[in-house]
PDB file of C-alpha atoms in Angstrom:
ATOM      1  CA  UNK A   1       0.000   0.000   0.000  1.00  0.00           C
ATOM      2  CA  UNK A   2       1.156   3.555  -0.834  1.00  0.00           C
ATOM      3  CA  UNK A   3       0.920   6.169   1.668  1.00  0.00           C
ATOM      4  CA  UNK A   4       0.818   9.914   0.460  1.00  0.00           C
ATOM      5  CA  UNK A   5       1.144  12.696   2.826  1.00  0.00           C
ATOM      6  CA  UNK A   6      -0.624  16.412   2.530  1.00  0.00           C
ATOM      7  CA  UNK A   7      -3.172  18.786   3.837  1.00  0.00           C
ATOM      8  CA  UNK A   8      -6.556  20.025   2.635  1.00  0.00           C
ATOM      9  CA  UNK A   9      -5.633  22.648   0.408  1.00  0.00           C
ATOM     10  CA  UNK A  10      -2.389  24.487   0.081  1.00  0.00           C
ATOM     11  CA  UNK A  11      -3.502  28.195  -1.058  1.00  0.00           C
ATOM     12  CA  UNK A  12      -3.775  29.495   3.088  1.00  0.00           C
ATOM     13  CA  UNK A  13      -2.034  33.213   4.040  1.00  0.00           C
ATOM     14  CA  UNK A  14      -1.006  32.209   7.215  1.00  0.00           C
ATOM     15  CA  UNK A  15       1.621  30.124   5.443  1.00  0.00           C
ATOM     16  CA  UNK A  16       3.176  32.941   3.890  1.00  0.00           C
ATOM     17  CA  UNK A  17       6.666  33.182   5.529  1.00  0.00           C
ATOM     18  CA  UNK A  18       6.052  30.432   7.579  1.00  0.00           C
ATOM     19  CA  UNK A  19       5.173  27.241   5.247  1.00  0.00           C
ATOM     20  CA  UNK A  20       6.199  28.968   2.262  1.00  0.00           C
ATOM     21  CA  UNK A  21       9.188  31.633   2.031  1.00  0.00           C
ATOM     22  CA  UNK A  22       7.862  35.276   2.632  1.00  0.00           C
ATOM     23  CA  UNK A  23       8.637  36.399  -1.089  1.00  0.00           C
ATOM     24  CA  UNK A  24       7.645  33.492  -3.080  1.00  0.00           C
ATOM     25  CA  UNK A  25       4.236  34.167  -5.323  1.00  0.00           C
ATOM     26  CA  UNK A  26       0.790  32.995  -4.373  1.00  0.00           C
ATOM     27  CA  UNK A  27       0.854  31.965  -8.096  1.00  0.00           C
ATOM     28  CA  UNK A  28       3.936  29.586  -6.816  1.00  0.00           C
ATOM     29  CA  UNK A  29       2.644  27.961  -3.719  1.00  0.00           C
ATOM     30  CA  UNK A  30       1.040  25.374  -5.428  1.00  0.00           C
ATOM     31  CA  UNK A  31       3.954  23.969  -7.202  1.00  0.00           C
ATOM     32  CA  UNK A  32       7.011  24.972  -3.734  1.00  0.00           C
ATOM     33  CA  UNK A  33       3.725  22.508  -1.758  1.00  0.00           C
ATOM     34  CA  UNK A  34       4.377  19.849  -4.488  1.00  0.00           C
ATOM     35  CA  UNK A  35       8.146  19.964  -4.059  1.00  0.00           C
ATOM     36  CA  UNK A  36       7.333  18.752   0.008  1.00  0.00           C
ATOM     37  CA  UNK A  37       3.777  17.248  -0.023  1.00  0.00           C
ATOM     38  CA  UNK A  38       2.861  14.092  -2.685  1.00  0.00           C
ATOM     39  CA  UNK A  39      -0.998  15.155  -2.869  1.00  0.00           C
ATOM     40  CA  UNK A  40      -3.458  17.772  -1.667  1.00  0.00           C
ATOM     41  CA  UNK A  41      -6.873  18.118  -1.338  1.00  0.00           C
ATOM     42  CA  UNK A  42      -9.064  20.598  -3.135  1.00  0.00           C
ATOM     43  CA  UNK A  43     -11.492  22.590  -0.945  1.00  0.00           C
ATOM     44  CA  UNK A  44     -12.253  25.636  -3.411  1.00  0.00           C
ATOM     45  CA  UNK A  45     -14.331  22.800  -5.981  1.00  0.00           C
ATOM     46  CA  UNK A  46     -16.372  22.641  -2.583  1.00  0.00           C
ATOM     47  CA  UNK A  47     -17.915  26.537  -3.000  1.00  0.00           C
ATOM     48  CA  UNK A  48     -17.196  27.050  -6.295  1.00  0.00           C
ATOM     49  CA  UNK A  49     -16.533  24.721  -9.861  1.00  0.00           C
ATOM     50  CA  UNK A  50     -13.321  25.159 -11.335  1.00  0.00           C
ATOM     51  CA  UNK A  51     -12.854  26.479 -15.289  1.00  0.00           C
ATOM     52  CA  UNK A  52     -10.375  24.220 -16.830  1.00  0.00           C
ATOM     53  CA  UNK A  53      -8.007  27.137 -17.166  1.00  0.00           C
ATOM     54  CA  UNK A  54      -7.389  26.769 -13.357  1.00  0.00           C
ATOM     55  CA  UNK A  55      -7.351  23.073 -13.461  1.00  0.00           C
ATOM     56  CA  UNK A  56      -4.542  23.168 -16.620  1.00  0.00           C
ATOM     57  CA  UNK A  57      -2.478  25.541 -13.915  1.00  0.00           C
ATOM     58  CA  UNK A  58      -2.524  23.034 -11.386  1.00  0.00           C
ATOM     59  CA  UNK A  59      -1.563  20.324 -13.490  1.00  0.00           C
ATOM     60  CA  UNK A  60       1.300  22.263 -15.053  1.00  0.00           C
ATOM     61  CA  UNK A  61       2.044  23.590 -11.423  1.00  0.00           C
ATOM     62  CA  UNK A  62       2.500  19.485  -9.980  1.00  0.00           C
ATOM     63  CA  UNK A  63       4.319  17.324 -10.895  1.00  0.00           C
ATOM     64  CA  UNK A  64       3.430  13.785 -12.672  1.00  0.00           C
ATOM     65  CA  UNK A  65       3.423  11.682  -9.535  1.00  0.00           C
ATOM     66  CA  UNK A  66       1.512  14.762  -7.490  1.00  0.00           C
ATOM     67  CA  UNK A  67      -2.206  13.288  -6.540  1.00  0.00           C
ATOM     68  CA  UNK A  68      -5.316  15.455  -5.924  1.00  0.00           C
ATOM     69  CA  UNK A  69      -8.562  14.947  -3.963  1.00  0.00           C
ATOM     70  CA  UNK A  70     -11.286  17.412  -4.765  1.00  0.00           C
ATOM     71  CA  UNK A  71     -14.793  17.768  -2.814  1.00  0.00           C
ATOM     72  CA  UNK A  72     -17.985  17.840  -4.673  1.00  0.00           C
ATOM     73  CA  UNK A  73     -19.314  20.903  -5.052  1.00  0.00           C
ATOM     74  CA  UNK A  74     -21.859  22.254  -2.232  1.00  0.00           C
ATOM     75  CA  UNK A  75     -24.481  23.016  -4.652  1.00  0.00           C
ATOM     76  CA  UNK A  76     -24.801  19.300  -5.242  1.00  0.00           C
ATOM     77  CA  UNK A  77     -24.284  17.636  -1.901  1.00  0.00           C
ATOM     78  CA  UNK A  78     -25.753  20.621   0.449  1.00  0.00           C
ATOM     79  CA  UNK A  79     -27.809  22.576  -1.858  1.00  0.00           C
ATOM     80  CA  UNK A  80     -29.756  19.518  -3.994  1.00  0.00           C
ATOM     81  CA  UNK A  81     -28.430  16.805  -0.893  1.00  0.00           C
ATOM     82  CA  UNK A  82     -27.529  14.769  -4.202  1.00  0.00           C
ATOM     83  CA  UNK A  83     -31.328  14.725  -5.796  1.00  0.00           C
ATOM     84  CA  UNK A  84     -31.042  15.767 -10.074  1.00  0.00           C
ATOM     85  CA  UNK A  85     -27.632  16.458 -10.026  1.00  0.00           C
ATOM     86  CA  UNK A  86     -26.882  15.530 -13.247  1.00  0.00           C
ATOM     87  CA  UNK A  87     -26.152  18.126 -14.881  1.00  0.00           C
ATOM     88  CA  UNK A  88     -23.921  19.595 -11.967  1.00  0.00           C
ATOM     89  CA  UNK A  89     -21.975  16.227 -12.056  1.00  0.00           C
ATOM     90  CA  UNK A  90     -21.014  16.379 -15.652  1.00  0.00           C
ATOM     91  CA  UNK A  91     -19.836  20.075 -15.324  1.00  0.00           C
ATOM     92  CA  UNK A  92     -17.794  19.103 -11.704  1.00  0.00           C
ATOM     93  CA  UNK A  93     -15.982  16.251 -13.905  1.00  0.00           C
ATOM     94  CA  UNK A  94     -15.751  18.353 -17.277  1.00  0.00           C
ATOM     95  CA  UNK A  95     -13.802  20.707 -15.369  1.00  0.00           C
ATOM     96  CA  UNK A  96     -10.886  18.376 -13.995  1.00  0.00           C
ATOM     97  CA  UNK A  97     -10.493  16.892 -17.158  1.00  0.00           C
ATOM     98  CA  UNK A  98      -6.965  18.462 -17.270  1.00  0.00           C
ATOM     99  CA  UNK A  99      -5.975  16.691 -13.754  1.00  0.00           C
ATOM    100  CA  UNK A 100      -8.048  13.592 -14.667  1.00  0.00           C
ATOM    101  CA  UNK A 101      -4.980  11.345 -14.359  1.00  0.00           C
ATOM    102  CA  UNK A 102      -3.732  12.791 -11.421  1.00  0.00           C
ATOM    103  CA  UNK A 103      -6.861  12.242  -9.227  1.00  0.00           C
ATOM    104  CA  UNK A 104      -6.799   9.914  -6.421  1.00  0.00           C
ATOM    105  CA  UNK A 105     -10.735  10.962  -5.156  1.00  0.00           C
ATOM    106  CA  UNK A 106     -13.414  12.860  -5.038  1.00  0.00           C
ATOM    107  CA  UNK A 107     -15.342  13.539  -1.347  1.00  0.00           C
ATOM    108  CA  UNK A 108     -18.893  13.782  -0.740  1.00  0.00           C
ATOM    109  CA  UNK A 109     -19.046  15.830   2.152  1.00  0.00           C
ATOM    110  CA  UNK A 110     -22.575  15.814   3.030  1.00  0.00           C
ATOM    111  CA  UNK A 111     -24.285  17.727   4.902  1.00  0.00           C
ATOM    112  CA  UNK A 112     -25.095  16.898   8.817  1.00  0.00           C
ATOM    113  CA  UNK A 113     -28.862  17.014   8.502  1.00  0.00           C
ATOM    114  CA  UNK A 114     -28.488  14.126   5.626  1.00  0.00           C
ATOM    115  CA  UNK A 115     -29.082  10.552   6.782  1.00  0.00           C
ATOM    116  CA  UNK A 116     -28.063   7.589   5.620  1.00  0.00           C
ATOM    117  CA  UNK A 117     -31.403   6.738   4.922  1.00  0.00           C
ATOM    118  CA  UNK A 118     -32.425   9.629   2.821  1.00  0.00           C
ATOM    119  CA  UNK A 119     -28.978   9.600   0.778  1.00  0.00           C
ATOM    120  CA  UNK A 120     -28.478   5.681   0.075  1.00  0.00           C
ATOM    121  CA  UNK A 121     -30.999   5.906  -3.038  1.00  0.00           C
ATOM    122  CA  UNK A 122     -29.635   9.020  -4.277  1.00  0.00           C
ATOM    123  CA  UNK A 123     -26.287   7.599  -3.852  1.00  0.00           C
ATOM    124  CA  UNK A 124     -27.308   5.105  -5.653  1.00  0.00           C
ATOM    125  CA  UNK A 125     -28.070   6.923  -8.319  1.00  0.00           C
ATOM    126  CA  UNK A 126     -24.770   8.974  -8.203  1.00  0.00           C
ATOM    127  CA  UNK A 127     -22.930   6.264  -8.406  1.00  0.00           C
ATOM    128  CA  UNK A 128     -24.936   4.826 -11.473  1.00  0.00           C
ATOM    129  CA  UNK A 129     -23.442   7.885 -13.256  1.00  0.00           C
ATOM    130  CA  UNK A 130     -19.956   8.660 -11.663  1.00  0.00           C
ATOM    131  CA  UNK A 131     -17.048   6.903 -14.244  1.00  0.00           C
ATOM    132  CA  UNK A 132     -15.030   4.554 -11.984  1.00  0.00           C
ATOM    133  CA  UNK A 133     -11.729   5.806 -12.559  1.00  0.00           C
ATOM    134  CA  UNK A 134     -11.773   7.569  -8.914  1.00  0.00           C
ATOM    135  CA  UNK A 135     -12.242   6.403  -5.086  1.00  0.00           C
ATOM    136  CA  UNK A 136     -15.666   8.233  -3.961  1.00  0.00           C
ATOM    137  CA  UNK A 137     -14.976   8.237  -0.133  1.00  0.00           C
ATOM    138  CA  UNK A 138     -18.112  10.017   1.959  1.00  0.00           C
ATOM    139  CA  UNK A 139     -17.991  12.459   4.603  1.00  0.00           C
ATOM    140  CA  UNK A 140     -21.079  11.465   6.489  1.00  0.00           C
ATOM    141  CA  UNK A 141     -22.043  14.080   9.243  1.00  0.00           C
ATOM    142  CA  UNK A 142     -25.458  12.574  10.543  1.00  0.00           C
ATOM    143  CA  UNK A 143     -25.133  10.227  13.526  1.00  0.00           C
ATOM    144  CA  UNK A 144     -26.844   7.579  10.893  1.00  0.00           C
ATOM    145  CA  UNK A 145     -23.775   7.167   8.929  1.00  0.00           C
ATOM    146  CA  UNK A 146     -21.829   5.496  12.213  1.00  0.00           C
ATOM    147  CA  UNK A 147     -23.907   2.172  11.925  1.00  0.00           C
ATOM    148  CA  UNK A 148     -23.149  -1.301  10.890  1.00  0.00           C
ATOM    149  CA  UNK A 149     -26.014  -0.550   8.252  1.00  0.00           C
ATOM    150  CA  UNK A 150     -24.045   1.994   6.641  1.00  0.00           C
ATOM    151  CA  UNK A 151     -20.820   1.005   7.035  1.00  0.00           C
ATOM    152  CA  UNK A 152     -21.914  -2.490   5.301  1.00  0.00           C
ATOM    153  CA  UNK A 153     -23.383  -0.812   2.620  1.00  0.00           C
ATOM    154  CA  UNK A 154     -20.201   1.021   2.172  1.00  0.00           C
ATOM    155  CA  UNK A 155     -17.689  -1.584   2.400  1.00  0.00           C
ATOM    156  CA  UNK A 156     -19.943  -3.607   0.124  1.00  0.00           C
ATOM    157  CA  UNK A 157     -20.038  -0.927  -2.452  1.00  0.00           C
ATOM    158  CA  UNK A 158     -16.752  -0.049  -1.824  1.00  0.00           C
ATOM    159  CA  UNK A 159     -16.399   3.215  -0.766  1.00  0.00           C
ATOM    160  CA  UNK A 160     -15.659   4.563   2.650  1.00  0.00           C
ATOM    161  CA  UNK A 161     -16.790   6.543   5.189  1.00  0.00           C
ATOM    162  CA  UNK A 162     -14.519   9.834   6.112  1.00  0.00           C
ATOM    163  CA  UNK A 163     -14.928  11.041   9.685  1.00  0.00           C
ATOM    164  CA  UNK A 164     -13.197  14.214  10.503  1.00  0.00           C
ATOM    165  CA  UNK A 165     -12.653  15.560  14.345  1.00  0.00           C
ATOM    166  CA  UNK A 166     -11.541  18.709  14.710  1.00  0.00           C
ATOM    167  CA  UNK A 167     -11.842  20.420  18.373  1.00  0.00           C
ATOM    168  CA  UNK A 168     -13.927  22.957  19.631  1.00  0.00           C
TER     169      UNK A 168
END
């Protein structure tokens, strides 16, 4: 198994002259992160889709080996809680064509008030339509996502369930 380390994004002021040296570019951080780091995840796709001009500087920022995780975008996991998201999907994976090969997966974060219940058929419908090139793990939120229910379903359609603490 091949472990990659990196952090959820790598675009953050605060790492201006600490992370990154105090003169280099914002327009540089991206490739200086891929120089230390071996994959990063993409939290702007999460407010906002990408045009494939940004994607093709991220690609050309990273080098071949560099890996990328992206979350959906909110308007299709919080806004339509997955329901006739067709359309969205198609334009979320249109624009990472240009990283397509460098993709390791894409997140559903979803949002807390979304059960297990009320997502599995819409998932299943997702994933009727999503190519399988890519690991889909989910970010459940709702307490119904921590069951042996759910986590069989997952590990039987193999994806997995992403739990994330943070304090406070």
């Amino acid at each position: 198994m091949e472990i990659k380390i990196g952090c959820t994004g790598w675009s953050y002021q605060g790492w201006s002259g600490t992370f990154y040296p105090k003169n280099l570019k914002n327009s540089e951080w991206l490739k200086y992160y891929s120089q230390i780091f071996s994959i990063t995840e993409i939290n702007s796709t999460f407010y906002k889709i990408p045009s494939q001009e940004i994607v093709r500087r991220w690609n050309a920022s990273t080098p071949r080996h560099f890996r990328f995780t992206a979350k959906f975008p909110s308007i299709i996991t919080h806004e339509k809680r997955l329901e006739k998201v067709n359309s969205e999907v198609f334009s979320f994976l249109t624009s990472l064509i240009p990283i397509h090969e460098k993709i390791s997966a894409l997140v559903l974060q979803l949002p807390p008030s979304l059960s297990f219940e009320e997502a599995k058929p819409r998932l299943e419908e997702l994933f009727d339509i999503l190519p399988a090139d890519f690991a889909y793990p989910i970010e459940g939120r709702h307490e119904s996502w921590f069951t042996d229910e759910a986590l069989n379903y997952l590990k039987q359609k193999k994806h997995c369930l992403v739990w994330n603490a943070v304090e406070g």
